Amino acid sequence: MSDAAAAVGRLLTGVLRPNNHLPPLTVKLLHARLLRLHLLTDLSPLLLRALSSTGLQLHALRVHSLLPNPSHLTFPVALKAASRLPDPLSAGLQLHGRSLKLPYHSNPHVLTSLLSLYARCGLLHDAQKAFDEMSHPSTVSWTALITAYMDAGRVQEAVGVARKAFASGMRPDSFTAVRVLTACARVTDLVTGEAVWRAVEQEGIAGNVFVATAALDLYVKCGEMQKARAVFDKMQNKDAVAWGAMVGGYASNGHPQEALELFFAMQAEGMMPECYTVAGALSACTRLGALDLGRRAARMVHWDEGLDNPVLGTALIDMYAKCGSTGEAWMVFQQMRKRDIIVWNAMILGLGMTGHEKIAFALVGQMEKSGMTPNDNTFIGLLCSCTHTGLVKDGRRYFHNMTQSYRISPRIEHYGCMVDLLSRAGLLEEAHQLIEDMPMQANAVIWGALLGGCKIHRDAGLAEHALKQLILLEPWNSGNYVMLSNIYSNSGRWEDAAKLRLEMKARGVEKVPASSWVELDGKVHEFHVGDNSHPLSNKIYEKLDELGMEMKIMGYKPTTEVVMFDIEDEEKEHTLVHHSEKIAIAFSLVTTEPGESIRVTKNLRVCSDCHSAIKLISRITNREIIVRDNNRFHCFRDGHCSCNDYW
C-alpha cells in the first residue's frame, strides 16, 4: 500500500471508532479523493463502513457497484447497508446475484450477512437456505439464524436451532448466550436453558451481567426461584434490570414477602427501581394486603411519573383497591393523565369487588363517553360486581349485552362469573345447565364455583357430582375434599365425611392450613389456627376471651356446623374461637390505636361463624374491619358487612 493509501487508511480508521461517525460531506470528499488516488480497492471496506454508519446506504451501495473486484470483505458491508434501506429486498437480491458470479459466494461472512438480510425481509425460508450453504457455520452464523427465528416469532424453532448448534460443538459468546437463554425463557424450556447455562459457565462468560440476567430470567419464567436467586447472588455488578427481574419473579411466583425484602434491599443499595420493578413490588403488597408497604413502595416513584404511566397507575389502583382502600384507588384513577383500557378495567374491577357496584356500572358509561369501547375484561369486572352483590338480573343482562350488543365471545372466565353468580343465588340447576351448554370444557374454577353454591344451599347430591369432576381436573387439591366433607358434616353424615378423609389420606392429599396476615409498622404478621407462637399470644387470647364474653351477651352463638370433625359442641366452639382471622383481628386490636381500621388477608374462604363473629366485633370495638379472603372482600362496620351476607 502506498503512503497516500496508508494515510487515508489511518484517517478512516480513526473516524470509525465507536460514537465517532464521519460527517456526510467529509465522506463524499473522501470518496472523490480515493477515486482520484485509485485506492478504492484497498480501502473500500473502510469507506463502505464509513458511508453506511453515517446513513448514506445508497451511496455505499453505489460505491460497491463501482468496485471492479468486490471482495468477501465488502459484500457483508454492502448487504448490511442494503438491510438498512426501507425496501432492502431489491438491493439484497441484486447483491446476492452478483455474489454468485464470484468464487467466494459461499464465504460464511457473505452468507451470514445474506441470511440476516433475508430474515429482515421476513423471508425465513431463504435465510435458512443461506445458512444451509455453509459447510462450517460459525458462532455468528448460528446466532444469526437463531435470531432470525426469534424475530419471526417462531421461538420454539429458535430453541431447536440452538440445540443443533450446541450439539455441533458451537462455543457460545455472550451475545449468543443471551439470545438462546431468552428464547428458552419465552417457551419455558428449562432443560435446554440449563444446558446452555452450563456451557456458558464452561466458557467463562457467566459473569457477564447481560448473560447472567438472561439466565436469571429463564429461572424466574420457569418458577425456579432458588436457582434464580443463586445466579443473582453471584452477580458482581447487579443493574436495575437484574434487581427488577428478581423482585418481579418473587412476586409472580407466589413469594410476596421475599419480593418486598429484595425491593427494599435494592433501595438500601441506592439502586433506583424501574417502573416494572415498582409494579412487581406493588403486586406483592397486593397479595399480602400490606397497604402501608404499598404506600412506601409507591413513594419510590415520582408522582407525575405514575400519573403518566398506565402500568404504574394500574398497579397502584389494583394495590389500593385490593388492600381495601378504594378511596385511594379512586384518587389515583381520577388524577391519571393517561388512561388506557387496562386502567379503566382495573378501577371497574376494584370498585366491584369492594361492594361499590353502582359506581362500577356508572364508570363503564363514563368510559364509553370518553371514546373507550368496553372489552372482554371490562365485562369480567362487571360480572364480578354482580357476583359479589348477588345481582342476578344485572349479571344476566351484562352477559347478554356482551354477546349481542358488543359482539364479544364469552371466555371461560365470563362463564365462571355467571356460574358463580347463579350458584350463590341458589339457582344451582340453571348454573349446572350453563356448564353443560358451554362451548368449551369446564375448568376447575367453574366446577369449584358450583361446588361453593352447593355448600351454601346444602345440595350434597350435586356437590358430589361437582367434586368428581374436580378430582379429575385437580386430584391433589385438598379444598375440594374439605368442602364436600363440610357438606356431609352439616347434614350429619359423619360416616361419609370420615370416608372422604380416609380417601384423602390414601391419595396423599393434605388439607391446606388456613392462615391470615396483618401488617403492622411495615412488617407482615402471619397467624394460623390455634397459633400461640407469637410473642403477644397471651394478650391475643385474653382479647379473644374478652370479645367472646361480650359477643355472648349480645346473643352470639357459635355456628358449630362449620367444624369438619365429629366432636362435642364445646370442643367445636373452642376450635372456632381460634380461627386464624380471629387471632389476626385480636392481634390488631391490642397493637393499634382505638378507631384505626383493621385489614386482614386470609388464604382461604372466611367461614360463616367467623363472618358472624366479626360483624359483632366491629360493633363492640367501633372499628372498621376489612377482611380479604381468597374469594372476595368483606368490609365490616357497626355490625354489618358490605357483602350483605352474600358470599
XYZ file of C-alpha atoms in Angstrom:
647
model
C 0.000 0.000 0.000
C 1.306 3.468 -0.908
C 1.986 6.221 1.654
C -1.143 8.032 0.460
C -3.233 4.915 0.970
C -1.778 4.367 4.419
C -2.525 7.962 5.401
C -6.128 7.775 4.214
C -6.469 4.369 5.882
C -5.361 5.823 9.233
C -7.864 8.648 8.821
C -10.720 6.270 8.092
C -9.745 4.005 10.994
C -9.762 6.972 13.357
C -13.152 8.256 12.347
C -14.669 4.785 12.550
C -14.116 4.456 16.271
C -17.289 3.950 18.378
C -19.526 7.033 18.617
C -17.280 8.909 16.170
C -19.125 8.945 12.854
C -17.805 10.722 9.789
C -19.899 13.715 8.653
C -21.622 13.022 5.313
C -19.840 15.874 3.491
C -16.456 14.578 4.638
C -17.339 11.105 3.408
C -18.212 12.427 -0.044
C -14.944 14.351 -0.217
C -13.012 11.242 0.834
C -14.791 9.239 -1.833
C -13.784 11.732 -4.525
C -10.212 11.766 -3.180
C -9.988 7.979 -3.219
C -11.254 7.858 -6.775
C -8.514 10.227 -7.868
C -5.900 8.204 -5.981
C -7.233 4.887 -7.408
C -7.411 3.465 -3.868
C -10.982 2.169 -3.869
C -9.921 -1.494 -3.921
C -7.508 -1.163 -0.986
C -9.756 0.933 1.232
C -13.224 0.011 0.013
C -14.250 -1.919 3.202
C -13.357 1.079 5.377
C -15.081 3.526 3.071
C -18.229 1.400 2.837
C -18.449 1.166 6.610
C -17.999 4.929 6.890
C -20.744 5.560 4.372
C -23.135 3.056 5.941
C -22.519 4.234 9.519
C -23.352 7.821 8.565
C -26.678 6.872 6.979
C -25.506 7.034 3.365
C -26.604 3.491 2.485
C -27.430 4.247 -1.166
C -24.077 5.973 -1.592
C -22.366 2.942 -0.059
C -24.155 0.608 -2.467
C -23.224 2.889 -5.390
C -19.556 2.737 -4.387
C -19.791 -1.058 -4.085
C -21.290 -1.344 -7.569
C -18.300 0.583 -8.978
C -15.750 -1.755 -7.437
C -14.056 -3.746 -10.197
C -13.228 -6.625 -7.840
C -15.503 -6.627 -4.773
C -14.156 -8.951 -2.087
C -15.619 -11.163 0.643
C -14.899 -8.213 2.970
C -17.010 -5.708 1.042
C -20.080 -7.865 0.380
C -21.084 -8.195 4.086
C -20.813 -4.404 4.478
C -22.876 -3.807 1.345
C -25.518 -6.331 2.451
C -25.718 -4.651 5.838
C -26.183 -1.277 4.106
C -28.941 -2.791 1.951
C -30.702 -4.206 5.030
C -30.997 -0.668 6.442
C -32.973 0.578 3.447
C -36.763 0.970 3.666
C -37.066 -1.692 0.948
C -33.992 -3.887 1.433
C -35.050 -6.855 -0.707
C -34.465 -5.359 -4.155
C -30.881 -4.283 -3.381
C -30.290 -7.538 -1.499
C -31.323 -9.685 -4.458
C -29.008 -7.730 -6.759
C -26.095 -8.219 -4.361
C -26.909 -11.908 -3.982
C -26.989 -12.346 -7.755
C -23.657 -10.552 -8.136
C -22.025 -12.652 -5.394
C -22.985 -15.896 -7.189
C -20.723 -14.925 -10.083
C -17.689 -14.732 -7.792
C -15.608 -17.612 -6.417
C -16.199 -16.716 -2.746
C -20.011 -16.649 -2.862
C -20.069 -19.445 -0.231
C -17.862 -17.483 2.179
C -19.505 -17.756 5.669
C -19.259 -13.987 6.227
C -21.128 -13.298 2.983
C -23.752 -15.998 3.626
C -24.327 -14.842 7.216
C -24.935 -11.287 6.018
C -27.253 -12.622 3.343
C -29.083 -14.682 5.973
C -29.634 -11.591 8.124
C -30.923 -9.580 5.158
C -33.458 -12.240 4.170
C -34.572 -12.528 7.800
C -35.000 -8.750 7.892
C -37.310 -9.098 4.864
C -39.327 -11.863 6.552
C -38.041 -14.496 4.126
C -37.125 -17.110 6.722
C -37.008 -19.934 4.171
C -34.374 -18.074 2.123
C -32.463 -17.230 5.304
C -32.391 -20.941 6.188
C -31.177 -21.792 2.654
C -28.322 -19.314 3.016
C -27.372 -20.946 6.303
C -27.568 -24.460 4.813
C -24.943 -23.494 2.219
C -22.342 -23.074 4.982
C -20.135 -26.124 5.460
C -18.851 -24.972 8.850
C -21.146 -22.343 10.379
C -19.509 -20.028 12.889
C -20.970 -18.900 16.225
C -22.007 -15.674 14.499
C -23.833 -17.643 11.789
C -25.680 -19.855 14.278
C -26.646 -16.781 16.291
C -27.925 -15.004 13.184
C -30.175 -17.984 12.362
C -31.447 -18.264 15.953
C -32.188 -14.529 15.947
C -33.997 -14.838 12.606
C -36.390 -17.436 14.015
C -36.933 -15.406 17.190
C -37.678 -12.212 15.266
C -40.196 -14.160 13.178
C -41.999 -15.217 16.363
C -41.007 -18.863 15.913
C -39.274 -19.134 19.255
C -39.719 -22.886 19.700
C -37.889 -23.434 16.397
C -35.197 -20.995 17.506
C -34.597 -23.213 20.550
C -34.428 -26.218 18.232
C -31.743 -24.483 16.146
C -29.867 -23.703 19.351
C -29.885 -27.383 20.338
C -28.371 -28.293 16.946
C -25.773 -25.565 17.341
C -24.586 -26.814 20.710
C -24.706 -30.430 19.520
C -22.377 -29.440 16.657
C -19.834 -28.128 19.151
C -20.543 -24.426 18.819
C -18.916 -22.371 21.573
C -21.216 -19.520 22.579
C -20.164 -15.937 23.027
C -22.065 -13.568 25.322
C -24.459 -12.398 22.588
C -25.330 -15.959 21.573
C -25.876 -16.951 25.191
C -28.263 -14.056 25.791
C -30.293 -14.834 22.677
C -30.616 -18.550 23.415
C -31.379 -18.101 27.117
C -34.012 -15.510 26.201
C -35.604 -17.920 23.728
C -35.633 -20.706 26.329
C -37.257 -18.335 28.838
C -40.026 -17.437 26.386
C -41.011 -21.088 25.901
C -40.073 -22.104 29.497
C -37.634 -24.737 28.230
C -35.659 -25.292 31.429
C -33.746 -28.358 30.196
C -32.228 -26.620 27.166
C -31.720 -23.394 29.102
C -29.760 -25.099 31.864
C -27.605 -26.917 29.290
C -26.803 -23.534 27.742
C -26.031 -22.069 31.163
C -23.570 -24.907 31.862
C -21.862 -24.215 28.533
C -21.734 -20.521 29.417
C -20.052 -21.315 32.734
C -17.501 -23.506 30.959
C -16.708 -20.669 28.558
C -16.108 -18.320 31.483
C -18.709 -15.751 30.430
C -21.259 -16.396 33.191
C -20.077 -13.238 34.929
C -21.307 -11.057 32.085
C -24.206 -9.074 33.541
C -26.368 -9.491 30.425
C -25.799 -13.246 30.261
C -26.427 -13.708 33.990
C -29.604 -11.614 33.799
C -30.865 -13.741 30.906
C -30.211 -16.904 32.950
C -31.942 -15.351 35.936
C -34.957 -14.510 33.753
C -35.052 -18.114 32.498
C -35.240 -19.483 36.023
C -37.870 -16.905 37.002
C -40.065 -17.759 33.998
C -39.748 -21.461 34.859
C -40.635 -20.832 38.511
C -37.198 -21.900 39.783
C -36.707 -19.062 42.252
C -33.970 -20.755 44.309
C -31.841 -21.194 41.200
C -32.625 -17.653 40.081
C -31.512 -16.354 43.480
C -28.263 -18.360 43.249
C -27.448 -16.675 39.923
C -28.438 -13.276 41.313
C -26.289 -13.623 44.435
C -23.209 -14.466 42.349
C -23.556 -11.403 40.108
C -20.811 -8.872 40.787
C -22.376 -5.867 39.092
C -26.135 -6.063 39.512
C -28.012 -3.471 37.487
C -31.606 -2.302 37.872
C -32.792 -4.890 35.331
C -31.394 -7.801 37.362
C -32.882 -6.467 40.594
C -36.216 -5.925 38.861
C -36.256 -9.441 37.399
C -35.820 -10.928 40.874
C -38.432 -8.700 42.516
C -40.941 -9.420 39.743
C -40.067 -13.116 39.838
C -40.721 -13.434 43.542
C -43.987 -11.502 43.193
C -45.277 -13.551 40.238
C -44.223 -16.914 41.686
C -46.063 -16.588 44.973
C -43.286 -15.244 47.224
C -44.536 -11.751 48.071
C -42.556 -11.311 51.291
C -39.280 -12.179 49.550
C -40.196 -9.767 46.741
C -40.633 -6.901 49.194
C -37.495 -7.739 51.166
C -35.465 -7.599 47.955
C -37.232 -4.471 46.743
C -36.342 -2.528 49.876
C -32.824 -4.017 49.879
C -32.500 -2.590 46.372
C -33.447 0.796 47.765
C -30.838 0.433 50.528
C -28.198 -0.280 47.862
C -29.016 3.049 46.239
C -30.418 1.410 43.109
C -33.371 3.250 41.577
C -36.107 0.811 40.501
C -37.648 0.833 37.048
C -41.407 1.194 36.719
C -41.905 -2.549 36.189
C -39.946 -3.284 39.361
C -42.175 -0.954 41.354
C -45.204 -2.627 39.748
C -43.851 -6.004 40.915
C -43.422 -4.698 44.467
C -46.946 -3.288 44.422
C -48.220 -6.685 43.247
C -46.511 -8.303 46.251
C -48.159 -5.775 48.579
C -51.485 -6.550 46.910
C -51.087 -10.251 47.590
C -50.241 -9.641 51.252
C -52.809 -6.912 51.777
C -49.917 -4.766 53.003
C -51.270 -1.262 52.471
C -48.550 0.651 54.336
C -45.782 -1.191 52.499
C -47.616 -0.457 49.242
C -47.700 3.225 50.080
C -43.978 3.087 50.866
C -43.233 1.397 47.531
C -45.358 3.976 45.713
C -43.292 6.798 47.212
C -40.239 5.496 45.340
C -41.773 6.742 42.097
C -42.251 10.384 41.274
C -45.976 11.130 41.451
C -46.068 12.661 37.961
C -44.443 9.544 36.514
C -47.197 7.376 37.975
C -49.910 9.607 36.569
C -48.392 9.407 33.077
C -47.582 5.685 33.196
C -50.548 3.300 32.720
C -48.508 0.327 34.005
C -47.752 2.026 37.314
C -51.206 3.554 37.513
C -52.860 0.171 37.067
C -50.603 -1.413 39.700
C -51.402 1.380 42.160
C -55.161 1.172 41.579
C -55.075 -2.600 41.945
C -52.988 -2.436 45.133
C -55.119 0.197 46.854
C -58.403 -1.476 45.876
C -57.337 -4.970 46.931
C -55.898 -3.654 50.200
C -59.334 -2.259 50.990
C -58.568 1.418 50.369
C -60.920 2.088 47.477
C -60.743 5.838 48.141
C -57.010 5.956 47.410
C -57.513 3.806 44.307
C -60.173 6.243 43.123
C -57.879 9.217 43.802
C -55.130 7.703 41.633
C -57.614 6.935 38.872
C -59.091 10.441 38.925
C -55.681 12.123 38.702
C -54.192 9.910 35.994
C -53.444 11.778 32.776
C -53.066 8.671 30.618
C -55.849 6.126 30.960
C -55.833 3.139 28.655
C -58.451 0.378 28.723
C -56.415 -1.567 31.311
C -56.543 1.366 33.743
C -60.309 1.728 33.328
C -60.815 -2.017 33.809
C -58.660 -2.065 36.955
C -60.821 0.644 38.533
C -64.081 -1.029 37.478
C -62.943 -4.361 38.936
C -61.644 -2.699 42.115
C -64.978 -0.976 42.714
C -66.964 -4.113 42.007
C -65.030 -6.400 44.330
C -65.247 -3.959 47.241
C -69.019 -3.574 47.123
C -69.281 -0.370 45.047
C -71.101 -1.987 42.155
C -73.261 1.046 41.311
C -70.194 3.247 40.830
C -68.595 0.475 38.757
C -71.644 0.332 36.487
C -71.634 4.131 36.106
C -67.916 4.138 35.336
C -68.490 1.977 32.275
C -70.768 4.686 30.927
C -68.084 7.320 31.535
C -65.561 5.123 29.784
C -67.722 4.903 26.677
C -68.331 8.666 26.701
C -64.554 9.178 26.698
C -64.356 7.178 23.458
C -63.175 3.913 25.016
C -65.045 0.751 23.997
C -65.557 -1.915 26.687
C -63.633 -5.120 26.026
C -63.902 -8.650 27.390
C -62.032 -7.730 30.589
C -64.461 -4.865 31.224
C -67.296 -7.363 31.340
C -65.357 -9.587 33.713
C -65.240 -6.605 36.076
C -68.984 -6.007 35.671
C -69.874 -9.673 36.176
C -67.638 -9.841 39.255
C -69.515 -6.826 40.631
C -72.775 -8.697 40.167
C -71.336 -11.856 41.713
C -70.137 -10.085 44.847
C -73.511 -8.458 45.481
C -75.928 -11.119 44.191
C -77.309 -9.039 41.319
C -78.560 -11.916 39.206
C -80.730 -9.851 36.831
C -77.915 -7.374 36.172
C -75.488 -10.241 35.612
C -77.745 -11.858 33.049
C -78.208 -8.512 31.321
C -74.482 -7.779 31.066
C -73.761 -11.318 29.867
C -76.412 -10.923 27.164
C -75.275 -7.437 26.129
C -71.665 -8.547 25.882
C -72.524 -11.096 23.209
C -75.407 -9.355 21.450
C -74.538 -5.637 21.592
C -70.725 -5.735 21.695
C -70.164 -8.968 19.741
C -67.710 -10.246 22.351
C -67.444 -14.023 22.559
C -67.508 -15.096 26.222
C -64.295 -16.589 27.544
C -64.259 -19.304 30.162
C -63.747 -16.565 32.792
C -67.099 -14.992 31.858
C -68.846 -18.322 32.192
C -67.103 -18.784 35.535
C -68.550 -15.499 36.810
C -72.051 -16.471 35.696
C -71.855 -19.940 37.248
C -70.608 -18.375 40.480
C -73.394 -15.761 40.443
C -76.149 -18.306 39.803
C -74.746 -20.845 42.283
C -74.514 -18.358 45.129
C -78.088 -17.232 44.439
C -79.297 -20.828 44.804
C -80.031 -21.269 41.094
C -77.986 -24.473 41.043
C -79.827 -26.236 38.217
C -79.514 -23.158 35.974
C -75.797 -22.934 36.830
C -75.335 -26.634 36.071
C -77.173 -26.290 32.760
C -74.958 -23.344 31.802
C -71.920 -25.552 32.396
C -73.430 -28.243 30.169
C -74.150 -25.685 27.404
C -70.706 -24.054 27.414
C -68.831 -24.271 24.091
C -65.645 -25.259 25.926
C -64.683 -27.789 28.589
C -65.365 -26.514 32.106
C -62.272 -25.989 34.234
C -61.680 -26.385 37.960
C -62.706 -22.790 38.683
C -66.170 -23.327 37.200
C -66.813 -26.643 38.946
C -65.467 -25.083 42.140
C -67.959 -22.235 41.835
C -70.804 -24.723 41.505
C -69.470 -26.691 44.460
C -69.363 -23.493 46.530
C -73.024 -22.852 45.754
C -73.858 -26.424 46.726
C -72.225 -25.840 50.108
C -74.193 -22.658 50.746
C -77.502 -24.257 49.779
C -76.702 -27.760 51.077
C -77.162 -29.715 47.866
C -74.989 -32.731 48.665
C -76.027 -34.655 45.542
C -74.926 -32.021 43.043
C -71.861 -31.309 45.198
C -70.756 -34.934 44.832
C -71.102 -34.648 41.059
C -69.048 -31.430 41.001
C -66.390 -32.989 43.198
C -65.975 -35.964 40.848
C -65.228 -33.510 38.041
C -62.816 -31.584 40.240
C -60.951 -34.725 41.250
C -60.385 -35.469 37.567
C -59.091 -31.932 36.953
C -57.057 -31.374 40.128
C -56.808 -34.576 42.184
C -54.403 -33.097 44.727
C -56.456 -30.031 45.705
C -57.491 -30.567 49.318
C -60.036 -27.720 49.271
C -62.490 -29.742 47.196
C -62.453 -32.647 49.642
C -62.767 -30.323 52.624
C -65.768 -28.534 51.115
C -67.642 -31.784 50.451
C -66.702 -33.045 53.897
C -68.236 -29.899 55.364
C -71.400 -30.547 53.374
C -71.554 -34.053 54.818
C -70.864 -32.716 58.308
C -73.552 -30.048 58.026
C -76.014 -32.788 57.069
C -74.925 -35.051 59.930
C -73.413 -37.561 57.501
C -70.383 -38.217 59.689
C -69.607 -41.625 58.196
C -69.419 -40.140 54.678
C -67.197 -37.337 55.982
C -64.917 -39.897 57.636
C -64.720 -41.967 54.425
C -63.761 -38.846 52.497
C -60.959 -38.075 54.945
C -59.688 -41.642 54.538
C -59.768 -41.200 50.754
C -57.759 -38.002 51.115
C -55.212 -39.854 53.235
C -54.993 -42.729 50.752
C -54.344 -40.302 47.932
C -51.778 -38.389 49.962
C -53.870 -35.221 49.869
C -53.225 -32.872 52.772
C -55.514 -30.059 53.877
C -54.037 -26.611 53.179
C -53.619 -24.927 56.574
C -55.600 -21.722 56.979
C -53.559 -18.604 57.626
C -54.217 -14.881 57.953
C -51.944 -11.855 57.662
C -51.965 -8.378 59.104
C -49.437 -5.606 58.606
C -48.056 -3.541 61.482
C -45.324 -0.895 61.170
C -44.087 -2.233 57.833
C -43.953 -5.873 58.989
C -46.354 -8.633 57.987
C -47.529 -10.887 60.840
C -48.898 -14.316 59.908
C -51.233 -16.406 62.065
C -52.511 -19.975 61.836
C -55.382 -21.830 63.505
C -54.715 -22.074 67.248
C -51.444 -20.198 66.765
C -49.585 -19.458 70.009
C -46.148 -18.776 68.550
C -46.444 -15.009 68.527
C -44.716 -13.090 71.368
C -48.063 -11.425 72.152
C -50.043 -14.683 72.271
C -51.156 -14.207 75.896
C -52.596 -10.758 75.189
C -54.171 -12.009 71.951
C -56.063 -14.814 73.687
C -57.056 -12.563 76.571
C -58.604 -10.233 73.996
C -60.385 -13.181 72.320
C -61.831 -14.305 75.669
C -62.945 -10.747 76.398
C -64.612 -10.446 72.984
C -66.227 -13.867 73.412
C -67.912 -12.801 76.653
C -69.237 -9.588 75.106
C -70.497 -11.382 71.994
C -72.403 -13.946 74.069
C -74.107 -11.113 75.951
C -75.211 -9.783 72.543
C -76.705 -13.162 71.668
C -73.841 -14.719 69.685
C -73.929 -18.496 69.348
C -71.046 -20.280 67.589
C -72.010 -21.827 64.237
C -70.582 -25.244 65.098
C -71.854 -26.846 61.903
C -68.878 -25.409 60.001
C -66.470 -27.584 62.002
C -65.396 -30.519 59.903
C -64.864 -33.149 62.589
C -67.406 -35.142 64.581
C -66.590 -33.813 68.055
C -68.526 -32.450 71.016
C -70.095 -28.992 70.628
C -67.980 -27.492 73.426
C -64.780 -28.560 71.649
C -66.161 -27.248 68.363
C -66.707 -23.856 69.936
C -63.127 -23.839 71.181
C -61.873 -24.655 67.655
C -63.910 -21.824 66.131
C -62.557 -19.255 68.609
C -59.035 -19.957 67.396
C -59.559 -19.485 63.654
C -56.674 -17.544 62.111
C -58.677 -14.450 61.119
C -59.987 -14.028 64.673
C -56.450 -14.280 66.053
C -55.250 -11.722 63.500
C -58.059 -9.323 64.434
C -57.343 -9.726 68.158
C -53.650 -9.004 67.492
C -54.601 -5.807 65.651
C -56.907 -4.746 68.473
C -54.119 -4.997 71.073
C -51.453 -3.332 68.900
C -53.255 -0.426 67.224
C -54.940 2.720 68.428
C -58.730 2.813 69.021
C -60.609 3.783 65.888
C -57.933 2.587 63.434
C -59.109 0.388 60.564
C -58.020 -3.250 60.696
C -57.056 -5.056 57.489
C -56.733 -8.841 57.386
C -55.856 -11.081 54.441
C -56.729 -14.792 54.524
C -55.602 -17.563 52.180
C -58.917 -19.458 52.372
C -62.593 -18.534 52.439
C -63.913 -16.947 55.636
C -66.264 -19.393 57.387
C -69.826 -18.410 58.299
C -69.073 -18.438 62.042
C -66.152 -16.023 61.672
C -68.277 -13.836 59.437
C -70.983 -13.587 62.103
C -68.444 -13.039 64.868
C -66.537 -10.291 63.048
C -69.748 -8.373 62.441
C -70.279 -8.268 66.215
C -66.607 -7.439 66.887
C -66.873 -4.423 64.566
C -69.832 -3.165 66.641
C -68.230 -3.912 70.023
C -64.917 -2.204 69.166
C -66.341 0.517 66.915
C -63.752 -0.448 64.314
C -63.814 -0.877 60.560
C -62.542 -4.403 59.870
C -61.664 -5.274 56.263
C -61.114 -8.962 55.556
C -59.971 -10.144 52.141
C -60.220 -13.896 51.705
C -59.384 -15.936 48.615
C -62.759 -15.123 47.139
C -63.844 -11.564 47.974
C -63.761 -8.534 50.276
C -65.719 -8.137 53.483
C -65.866 -4.648 54.963
C -67.383 -4.838 58.454
C -68.769 -1.677 60.037
C -71.058 -1.346 63.076
C -72.269 -4.925 62.911
C -72.827 -5.074 59.147
C -70.790 -6.427 56.212
C -70.523 -4.890 52.753
C -71.369 -8.258 51.181
C -74.845 -8.166 52.760
C -74.151 -11.734 53.944
C -73.903 -12.812 50.307
C -70.661 -14.673 49.756
